[in-house]
Structure formats: C-alpha cells, structure tokens
Short mmCIF file of C-alpha atoms and ligand atoms in Angstrom, two decimals:
data_model
loop_
_atom_site.label_atom_id
_atom_site.label_comp_id
_atom_site.label_asym_id
_atom_site.label_seq_id
_atom_site.Cartn_x
_atom_site.Cartn_y
_atom_site.Cartn_z
CA UNK W 659 147.83 -144.89 -6.84
CA UNK W 660 146.49 -146.05 -10.23
CA UNK W 661 146.20 -142.44 -11.35
CA UNK W 662 149.81 -141.60 -10.50
CA UNK W 663 150.88 -144.81 -12.19
CA UNK W 664 149.09 -143.73 -15.35
CA UNK W 665 150.71 -140.31 -15.23
CA UNK W 666 154.10 -141.96 -14.72
CA UNK W 667 153.46 -144.33 -17.62
CA UNK W 668 152.39 -141.48 -19.92
CA UNK W 669 155.38 -139.35 -19.05
CA UNK W 670 157.68 -142.30 -19.63
CA UNK W 671 156.19 -142.79 -23.08
CA UNK W 672 156.53 -139.09 -23.91
CA UNK W 673 160.09 -139.18 -22.63
CA UNK W 674 160.88 -142.30 -24.66
CA UNK W 675 159.38 -140.79 -27.83
CA UNK W 676 161.18 -137.51 -27.27
CA UNK W 677 164.57 -139.11 -26.76
CA UNK W 678 164.06 -142.09 -29.10
CA UNK W 679 164.86 -144.41 -26.22
CA UNK W 680 163.83 -147.94 -27.04
CA UNK W 681 163.85 -149.32 -23.54
CA UNK W 682 164.44 -148.25 -20.00
CA UNK W 683 165.95 -150.58 -17.40
CA UNK W 684 162.90 -151.07 -15.25
CA UNK W 685 160.73 -154.04 -14.35
CA UNK W 686 157.69 -151.85 -15.08
CA UNK W 687 158.85 -151.15 -18.61
CA UNK W 688 157.13 -154.02 -20.43
CA UNK W 689 153.76 -152.72 -19.23
CA UNK W 690 154.60 -149.27 -20.54
CA UNK W 691 155.78 -150.58 -23.87
CA UNK W 692 152.46 -152.34 -24.31
CA UNK W 693 151.04 -148.99 -25.43
CA UNK W 694 152.79 -149.42 -28.78
CA UNK W 695 152.54 -153.20 -28.60
CA UNK W 696 156.10 -154.04 -29.52
CA UNK W 697 158.58 -156.26 -27.72
CA UNK W 698 161.37 -154.28 -25.99
CA UNK W 699 164.53 -154.78 -28.10
CA UNK W 700 166.46 -155.79 -24.99
CA UNK W 701 165.01 -159.30 -25.37
CA UNK W 702 166.89 -159.78 -28.64
CA UNK W 703 170.10 -159.05 -26.74
CA UNK W 704 169.08 -161.49 -24.00
CA UNK W 705 168.45 -164.19 -26.60
CA UNK W 706 171.88 -163.62 -28.14
CA UNK W 707 173.51 -164.19 -24.76
CA UNK W 708 171.40 -167.31 -24.10
CA UNK W 709 172.37 -168.76 -27.49
CA UNK W 710 175.90 -169.26 -26.22
CA UNK W 711 175.00 -170.04 -22.59
CA UNK W 712 172.59 -172.86 -23.42
CA UNK W 713 174.45 -174.69 -26.19
CA UNK W 714 177.51 -176.93 -26.08
CA UNK W 715 178.35 -177.78 -29.66
CA UNK W 716 175.03 -178.66 -31.29
CA UNK W 717 173.44 -179.98 -28.09
CA UNK W 718 171.58 -178.09 -25.40
CA UNK W 719 173.42 -178.28 -22.10
CA UNK W 720 172.95 -178.43 -18.31
CA UNK W 721 172.11 -174.74 -18.02
CA UNK W 722 169.43 -175.11 -20.72
CA UNK W 723 167.75 -178.05 -18.95
CA UNK W 724 167.95 -176.14 -15.67
CA UNK W 725 166.20 -173.17 -17.30
CA UNK W 726 163.34 -175.39 -18.52
CA UNK W 727 163.13 -176.96 -15.06
CA UNK W 728 163.07 -173.49 -13.44
CA UNK W 729 160.17 -172.36 -15.63
CA UNK W 730 158.15 -175.37 -14.53
CA UNK W 731 158.96 -174.76 -10.87
CA UNK W 732 158.20 -171.01 -10.94
CA UNK W 733 155.06 -171.13 -13.11
CA UNK W 734 153.80 -174.66 -12.60
CA UNK W 735 153.24 -174.55 -8.84
CA UNK W 736 150.06 -172.58 -9.63
CA UNK W 737 146.50 -173.91 -9.62
CA UNK W 738 143.32 -172.38 -10.98
CA UNK W 739 142.15 -171.16 -7.53
CA UNK W 740 145.07 -168.67 -7.50
CA UNK W 741 143.73 -166.81 -10.55
CA UNK W 742 145.91 -163.73 -11.25
CA UNK W 743 148.31 -164.35 -8.35
CA UNK W 744 151.27 -166.71 -8.00
CA UNK W 745 152.33 -168.69 -11.04
CA UNK W 746 155.13 -167.11 -13.08
CA UNK W 747 156.09 -164.39 -10.60
CA UNK W 748 159.81 -164.94 -10.02
CA UNK W 749 159.14 -166.29 -6.53
CA UNK W 750 161.27 -169.36 -7.26
CA UNK W 751 164.23 -166.94 -7.26
CA UNK W 752 162.92 -164.14 -5.00
CA UNK W 753 160.42 -165.77 -2.64
CA UNK W 754 161.26 -165.38 1.06
CA UNK W 755 157.82 -165.32 2.74
CA UNK W 756 156.77 -167.41 4.62
CA UNK W 757 159.83 -169.50 3.70
CA UNK W 758 162.57 -169.35 1.08
CA UNK W 759 161.08 -171.02 -2.00
CA UNK W 760 164.45 -171.90 -3.55
CA UNK W 761 165.49 -173.69 -0.35
CA UNK W 762 162.61 -176.18 -0.57
CA UNK W 763 163.64 -179.77 -1.24
CA UNK W 764 161.80 -179.90 -4.60
CA UNK W 765 163.94 -176.99 -5.82
CA UNK W 766 167.29 -178.59 -5.09
CA UNK W 767 169.61 -178.23 -8.04
CA UNK W 768 168.02 -174.96 -9.23
CA UNK W 769 170.36 -172.64 -7.27
CA UNK W 770 172.82 -172.05 -10.11
CA UNK W 771 170.21 -171.22 -12.76
CA UNK W 772 168.33 -169.05 -10.24
CA UNK W 773 171.49 -167.01 -9.65
CA UNK W 774 172.12 -166.74 -13.37
CA UNK W 775 168.56 -165.57 -14.04
CA UNK W 776 168.76 -162.96 -11.29
CA UNK W 777 172.03 -161.63 -12.75
CA UNK W 778 170.56 -161.49 -16.28
CA UNK W 779 167.44 -159.68 -15.04
CA UNK W 780 169.63 -157.09 -13.32
CA UNK W 781 171.93 -156.74 -16.31
CA UNK W 782 169.10 -156.23 -18.82
CA UNK W 783 166.65 -154.41 -16.55
CA UNK W 784 163.82 -156.94 -16.76
CA UNK W 785 161.63 -158.59 -14.19
CA UNK W 786 162.97 -161.87 -12.81
CA UNK W 787 159.64 -163.53 -13.66
CA UNK W 788 159.98 -162.59 -17.34
CA UNK W 789 163.61 -163.71 -17.36
CA UNK W 790 162.68 -167.13 -15.95
CA UNK W 791 160.08 -167.70 -18.67
CA UNK W 792 162.08 -166.20 -21.53
CA UNK W 793 165.12 -168.29 -20.59
CA UNK W 794 162.94 -171.41 -20.47
CA UNK W 795 161.43 -170.68 -23.88
CA UNK W 796 164.88 -169.91 -25.30
CA UNK W 797 166.22 -173.21 -23.94
CA UNK W 798 163.32 -175.17 -25.47
CA UNK W 799 163.70 -173.60 -28.92
CA UNK W 800 167.51 -173.97 -28.81
CA UNK W 801 167.43 -177.69 -27.92
CA UNK W 802 167.54 -179.41 -31.34
CA UNK W 803 163.95 -180.33 -32.25
CA UNK W 804 162.35 -177.96 -29.74
CA UNK W 805 159.24 -175.93 -30.63
CA UNK W 806 158.88 -172.18 -30.24
CA UNK W 807 156.70 -171.47 -27.21
CA UNK W 808 154.65 -168.34 -27.80
CA UNK W 809 156.14 -166.03 -25.17
CA UNK W 810 154.66 -162.83 -23.78
CA UNK W 811 156.52 -160.37 -21.57
CA UNK W 812 155.22 -158.17 -18.74
CA UNK W 813 155.23 -160.25 -15.54
CA UNK W 814 155.60 -158.68 -12.12
CA UNK W 815 157.90 -160.09 -9.46
CA UNK W 816 156.84 -161.36 -6.06
CA UNK W 817 158.77 -162.12 -2.89
CA UNK W 818 155.87 -164.24 -1.62
CA UNK W 819 156.74 -167.89 -2.07
CA UNK W 820 154.36 -170.21 -3.88
CA UNK W 821 151.95 -172.15 -1.66
CA UNK W 822 153.60 -175.49 -0.92
CA UNK W 823 152.37 -178.74 -2.42
CA UNK W 824 151.93 -177.41 -5.95
CA UNK W 825 154.70 -179.46 -7.54
CA UNK W 826 154.63 -183.20 -8.30
CA UNK W 827 156.32 -185.87 -6.19
CA UNK W 828 158.32 -188.35 -8.26
CA UNK W 829 157.02 -191.26 -6.13
CA UNK W 830 153.33 -190.31 -6.22
CA UNK W 831 150.67 -192.41 -7.93
CA UNK W 832 149.53 -191.78 -11.49
CA UNK W 833 146.06 -190.77 -10.31
CA UNK W 834 147.38 -188.25 -7.75
CA UNK W 835 149.73 -186.78 -10.36
CA UNK W 836 146.92 -186.55 -12.88
CA UNK W 837 144.70 -184.79 -10.31
CA UNK W 838 147.46 -182.35 -9.41
CA UNK W 839 147.84 -181.32 -13.06
CA UNK W 840 144.07 -181.22 -13.57
CA UNK W 841 143.89 -178.53 -10.83
CA UNK W 842 146.18 -176.45 -13.03
CA UNK W 843 143.77 -176.81 -15.94
CA UNK W 844 145.76 -179.51 -17.75
CA UNK W 845 144.16 -182.43 -19.60
CA UNK W 846 145.58 -185.94 -19.95
CA UNK W 847 147.07 -184.96 -23.30
CA UNK W 848 148.62 -181.84 -21.75
CA UNK W 849 150.24 -183.81 -18.93
CA UNK W 850 151.53 -186.52 -21.27
CA UNK W 851 153.02 -183.82 -23.52
CA UNK W 852 154.57 -181.81 -20.66
CA UNK W 853 156.31 -184.91 -19.31
CA UNK W 854 158.29 -184.95 -22.55
CA UNK W 855 160.41 -182.14 -21.08
CA UNK W 856 162.22 -185.10 -19.52
CA UNK W 857 163.57 -185.66 -23.03
CA UNK W 858 166.30 -183.20 -22.02
CA UNK W 859 166.44 -183.82 -18.26
CA UNK W 860 168.91 -185.31 -15.83
CA UNK W 861 168.61 -186.20 -12.16
CA UNK W 862 170.85 -185.72 -9.16
CA UNK W 863 168.66 -186.12 -6.09
CA UNK W 864 166.20 -188.97 -6.72
CA UNK W 865 169.13 -191.39 -6.61
CA UNK W 866 172.39 -189.59 -5.82
CA UNK W 867 174.33 -192.79 -6.54
CA UNK W 868 173.21 -192.39 -10.17
CA UNK W 869 173.74 -188.62 -10.32
CA UNK W 870 173.68 -186.97 -13.77
CA UNK W 871 171.90 -189.85 -15.47
CA UNK W 872 169.39 -188.62 -18.03
CA UNK W 873 165.78 -189.70 -18.59
CA UNK W 874 166.42 -190.72 -22.18
CA UNK W 875 169.53 -191.59 -24.15
CA UNK W 876 169.58 -188.21 -25.99
CA UNK W 877 169.40 -185.47 -23.31
CA UNK W 878 170.98 -182.86 -25.61
CA UNK W 879 168.00 -183.08 -27.96
CA UNK W 880 164.31 -182.35 -27.73
CA UNK W 881 162.94 -185.59 -29.15
CA UNK W 882 160.42 -188.40 -28.67
CA UNK W 883 163.11 -190.94 -27.78
CA UNK W 884 161.97 -190.25 -24.19
CA UNK W 885 158.51 -191.67 -24.92
CA UNK W 886 159.82 -194.83 -26.58
CA UNK W 887 162.43 -195.55 -23.93
CA UNK W 888 160.17 -194.79 -20.95
CA UNK W 889 157.35 -196.95 -22.32
CA UNK W 890 159.80 -199.74 -23.05
CA UNK W 891 161.16 -199.54 -19.50
CA UNK W 892 157.63 -199.49 -18.03
CA UNK W 893 156.61 -202.59 -19.94
CA UNK W 894 159.69 -204.63 -19.05
CA UNK W 895 161.48 -204.04 -22.33
CA UNK W 896 164.96 -202.78 -23.04
CA UNK W 897 166.67 -200.97 -20.17
CA UNK W 898 169.50 -198.60 -21.07
CA UNK W 899 172.03 -198.60 -18.19
CA UNK W 900 172.85 -194.96 -18.93
CA UNK W 901 169.23 -193.90 -18.52
CA UNK W 902 167.43 -193.35 -15.21
CA UNK W 903 163.66 -193.62 -15.63
CA UNK W 904 161.60 -191.77 -12.98
CA UNK W 905 159.03 -193.88 -11.11
CA UNK W 906 156.39 -191.24 -11.95
CA UNK W 907 157.17 -191.34 -15.68
CA UNK W 908 157.10 -195.13 -15.70
CA UNK W 909 153.72 -195.26 -13.91
CA UNK W 910 152.16 -192.54 -16.05
CA UNK W 911 153.37 -194.16 -19.31
CA UNK W 912 151.06 -197.13 -18.73
CA UNK W 913 148.40 -195.46 -16.57
CA UNK W 914 144.66 -195.41 -17.16
CA UNK W 915 144.86 -191.64 -16.77
CA UNK W 916 147.39 -190.67 -19.47
CA UNK W 917 148.85 -193.92 -20.84
CA UNK W 918 147.20 -193.74 -24.26
CA UNK W 919 148.19 -190.11 -24.75
CA UNK W 920 151.74 -190.88 -23.62
CA UNK W 921 152.07 -193.81 -26.01
CA UNK W 922 150.57 -191.70 -28.79
CA UNK W 923 153.70 -189.55 -28.81
CA UNK W 924 156.03 -192.49 -29.51
CA UNK W 925 157.54 -191.90 -32.94
CA UNK W 926 155.45 -188.77 -33.43
CA UNK W 927 157.63 -185.68 -32.96
CA UNK W 928 155.17 -183.38 -34.73
CA UNK W 929 152.20 -184.35 -32.60
CA UNK W 930 154.28 -183.99 -29.44
CA UNK W 931 155.71 -180.60 -30.42
CA UNK W 932 152.23 -179.19 -31.05
CA UNK W 933 150.75 -180.63 -27.85
CA UNK W 934 153.71 -179.54 -25.76
CA UNK W 935 153.63 -175.99 -27.09
CA UNK W 936 149.89 -175.70 -26.47
CA UNK W 937 150.23 -176.77 -22.82
CA UNK W 938 153.44 -174.84 -22.15
CA UNK W 939 152.03 -171.63 -23.64
CA UNK W 940 149.32 -171.79 -21.01
CA UNK W 941 151.75 -172.65 -18.21
CA UNK W 942 153.98 -169.64 -18.90
CA UNK W 943 150.95 -167.36 -18.43
CA UNK W 944 149.86 -168.84 -15.07
CA UNK W 945 149.00 -166.01 -12.67
CA UNK W 946 149.31 -163.39 -15.42
CA UNK W 947 146.99 -161.42 -17.69
CA UNK W 948 148.02 -161.82 -21.32
CA UNK W 949 146.12 -158.66 -22.33
CA UNK W 950 148.57 -156.63 -20.20
CA UNK W 951 151.61 -158.15 -21.91
CA UNK W 952 153.58 -157.82 -25.15
CA UNK W 953 154.35 -160.58 -27.65
CA UNK W 954 158.10 -161.31 -27.65
CA UNK W 955 157.99 -164.32 -29.97
CA UNK W 956 160.13 -162.50 -32.51
CA UNK W 957 162.98 -162.18 -29.98
CA UNK W 958 163.17 -165.98 -29.73
CA UNK W 959 164.46 -166.08 -33.30
C1 LIG Z 1207 154.67 -185.79 -12.90
C2 LIG Z 1207 155.34 -184.68 -13.19
C3 LIG Z 1207 156.82 -184.50 -12.91
C4 LIG Z 1207 157.62 -185.08 -11.98
C5 LIG Z 1207 157.24 -186.09 -10.90
C6 LIG Z 1207 158.95 -184.56 -12.19
C7 LIG Z 1207 160.05 -184.89 -11.42
C8 LIG Z 1207 161.36 -184.51 -11.71
C9 LIG Z 1207 162.51 -184.93 -10.97
C10 LIG Z 1207 162.48 -185.83 -9.73
C11 LIG Z 1207 163.61 -184.38 -11.56
C12 LIG Z 1207 165.08 -184.56 -11.17
C13 LIG Z 1207 165.55 -183.55 -10.16
C14 LIG Z 1207 166.92 -183.96 -9.69
O1 LIG Z 1207 167.03 -184.95 -8.96
O2 LIG Z 1207 167.91 -183.29 -10.05
C15 LIG Z 1207 163.14 -183.64 -12.70
C16 LIG Z 1207 163.96 -182.96 -13.57
C17 LIG Z 1207 163.50 -182.17 -14.59
N1 LIG Z 1207 162.19 -181.89 -14.88
FE1 LIG Z 1207 160.58 -182.82 -14.11
N2 LIG Z 1207 158.93 -183.68 -13.23
C18 LIG Z 1207 157.66 -183.59 -13.69
C19 LIG Z 1207 157.20 -182.77 -14.70
C20 LIG Z 1207 157.99 -181.88 -15.39
C21 LIG Z 1207 157.48 -180.88 -16.29
C22 LIG Z 1207 156.01 -180.64 -16.58
C23 LIG Z 1207 158.58 -180.21 -16.79
C24 LIG Z 1207 158.64 -179.07 -17.76
C25 LIG Z 1207 157.68 -178.74 -18.58
C26 LIG Z 1207 159.75 -180.81 -16.20
C27 LIG Z 1207 161.04 -180.47 -16.51
C28 LIG Z 1207 162.16 -181.03 -15.93
C29 LIG Z 1207 163.52 -180.75 -16.38
C30 LIG Z 1207 163.91 -179.88 -17.55
C31 LIG Z 1207 164.37 -181.45 -15.52
C32 LIG Z 1207 165.89 -181.55 -15.61
C33 LIG Z 1207 166.65 -180.66 -14.66
C34 LIG Z 1207 168.15 -180.80 -14.89
O3 LIG Z 1207 168.60 -181.75 -15.52
O4 LIG Z 1207 168.87 -179.92 -14.41
N3 LIG Z 1207 159.35 -181.80 -15.35
N4 LIG Z 1207 161.77 -183.72 -12.76
C1 LIG Z 1208 177.57 -184.55 -12.09
O1 LIG Z 1208 177.74 -183.33 -12.81
C2 LIG Z 1208 178.29 -182.30 -12.02
C3 LIG Z 1208 178.31 -181.06 -12.89
O2 LIG Z 1208 176.99 -180.69 -13.16
C4 LIG Z 1208 179.69 -182.71 -11.53
O3 LIG Z 1208 180.22 -181.71 -10.70
C5 LIG Z 1208 179.59 -184.03 -10.76
O4 LIG Z 1208 180.89 -184.47 -10.41
C6 LIG Z 1208 178.88 -185.08 -11.58
N1 LIG Z 1208 178.65 -186.28 -10.76
C7 LIG Z 1208 178.82 -187.51 -11.22
C8 LIG Z 1208 178.55 -188.62 -10.25
O5 LIG Z 1208 179.20 -187.76 -12.36
#
C-alpha cells in the first residue's frame, strides 16, 4: 500500500518534471508537491477568486464571515485526544457517518458556504479540507484589519463526521466553555483572542427575531470594537440596539477564566492580531501533520 503510493508519487513527480506541469487536479497532489516544498500555484488562482467573493466594497461580507465560521466548525471540533484524526478534515462538508455533520443544529447557516467550498474544491482540484481552511484564512486577511494566518496545505478529506459535543454552546457557563477550549490545547489568552472572530460575525438562530444582527457595530471589519462593545454590554454600559451580544461572549468578557485577557484586547488591535494568529495557526492544523504539508502563505497575498 505505502510502497505503491510511493511509486505513484515518484512517477507523478517525474511526469510533472517531464511535462513542466505545475499542478494536477488531485486531492493527493499537495502531498506530492511537498517533495519540492512549494505551494501549488492553483492556490493563487483560488485566492484571486475569493478576493471578489468575500468583499463588498471595502468591507468583508456574509460569505467571508461564513468561511471563517466554517473553519472553526470543521477544525475546532477537535480535541487533543484525537491526535492526527478529525480536526480540519472537510467532514463539516463531507461527513455522513454516523450522521450528517452539516445537518447538526450547531451547523445551521453553514449550508451555503459548504456548497461553495465543495464547488471550489472540485473546480481547482483540491481537498475540501484544504479549501475550508484556505477560504477561512483568505476571509480573515481580506477583512480590513485582519492578520495573515500562516496556512499550510495538504489535508486529507474524511466522510466520518466529527464526534459530537466538540463545539461550544452559546448558553453554556464561562467555566464549561473554558474547559472545552482547554481540551483543544487553548489557553485563556487563546480563547479570549479567538472570540474576537465575532468582530465580523452575525447571528440568525440564537434569536431569529433579531436575525442578521452583528456582534459588534463594525461587522465588515476585523477590529477590537467587539471587545469594547461586548465588555460594555457585560458591565451594564452602553447597549447598541443594532448589536446582538451573545450570552457566552458577555459571560466570558467578565469571567474569572478569561476576563482579564478579554479586557486586555480592548483598544489593542496589535496585541489581538498577534494572539489571534497564534491560536488560529494551531487550530487550522488540528488533526494534521505540518511536516507533511506545504507552506501556502505566499498565495494569501
Ligand atoms: C465560546 C465560543 C463560541 C461560541 C459560544 C460561539 C457561538 C456562535 C453563535 C451562536 C453564532 C451565531 C450562529 C447563528 O445563529 O447564525 C456564531 C457565529 C460566528 N462565529 Fe462563533 N462562537 C464561539 C467561538 C467562535 C470562534 C472561536 C470562531 C472563529 C475563530 C467563531 C466564529 C464565528 C463566526 C465568523 C460567526 C459568524 C457567522 C455568520 O455571520 O455567518 N466563533 N458563533
Ligand atoms: C437576513 O439576511 C438574509 C440574507 O443573508 C435575508 O435573506 C433575510 O431576509 C434577512 N433577514 C432579516 C430579518 O433581515
């Protein structure tokens, strides 16, 4: 099995060198390309398409926030006991066993971006798992103010759905939420920084009567307004009628577990960007072996 794979990989490389092909439309390709260490040029084409898909004027749009959300839900269901299984494996889009992952209640609202990602993966000949993560990283860097998440390529797809219970419940307590993220290897600072993704988020299903309300007043931008406004809400300060603050965010903002770290990001875009990137770079490798992957940072622009 391994032996024939090696022979296949070697002949593909010889073939590619002989014909000066730069990529072949196959999910296995990134692992082959690793031999010369460079990012398959197809990702530059993907990024060009995402540049227009994810931006409306100079703001990142609904599809961009959905892509960031999808990355969290595919990768972030993982915990450290799963080691090199699960995590970023495309199961959010492809998982059918023992149940359809995308049909779970916590994944409501992700159907459209899941379909888009599947189409893009087919069009460009990539794995769905890589397309989920690359689209998420592209959305983050395209949202004004967003950092570049170091992004490697070479994930394999899985039709096995993530174990249930790996994603946070918006009505859970701060200590349960902290413990859930700790099982993924995240510190208090990591969790506080990751929550800042709600700087660009909106909600439809927590309170359908307030559908499309955002979690800060500037959802088209990747900024620390989220931290200021959430903390203000949590401490009885100014409430913006256009903003819907999640119960979980409000509790965590003043919690013993992550309150200080959360408040430390208020007015501090640079500190947040660095902390977010550090945590997210680990999340997008959940279930994967970085040494088997290629660095596609350059394709993010
Ligand atoms: C305690 C942790 C978290 C909780 C309880 C939580 C909960 C939620 C909920 C309830 C929604 C709204 C879904 C809807 O009704 O449409 C949402 C949206 C979103 N979340 Fe989180 N989340 C958490 C952490 C994260 C993390 C770590 C990220 C990414 C790094 C993230 C990214 C997003 C994004 C981008 C959206 C917006 C989706 C859209 O507008 O289409 N969340 N989250
Ligand atoms: C929310 O936005 C969607 C498009 O994403 C739109 O179809 C729907 O009508 C909006 N709902 C409200 C209550 O504004």
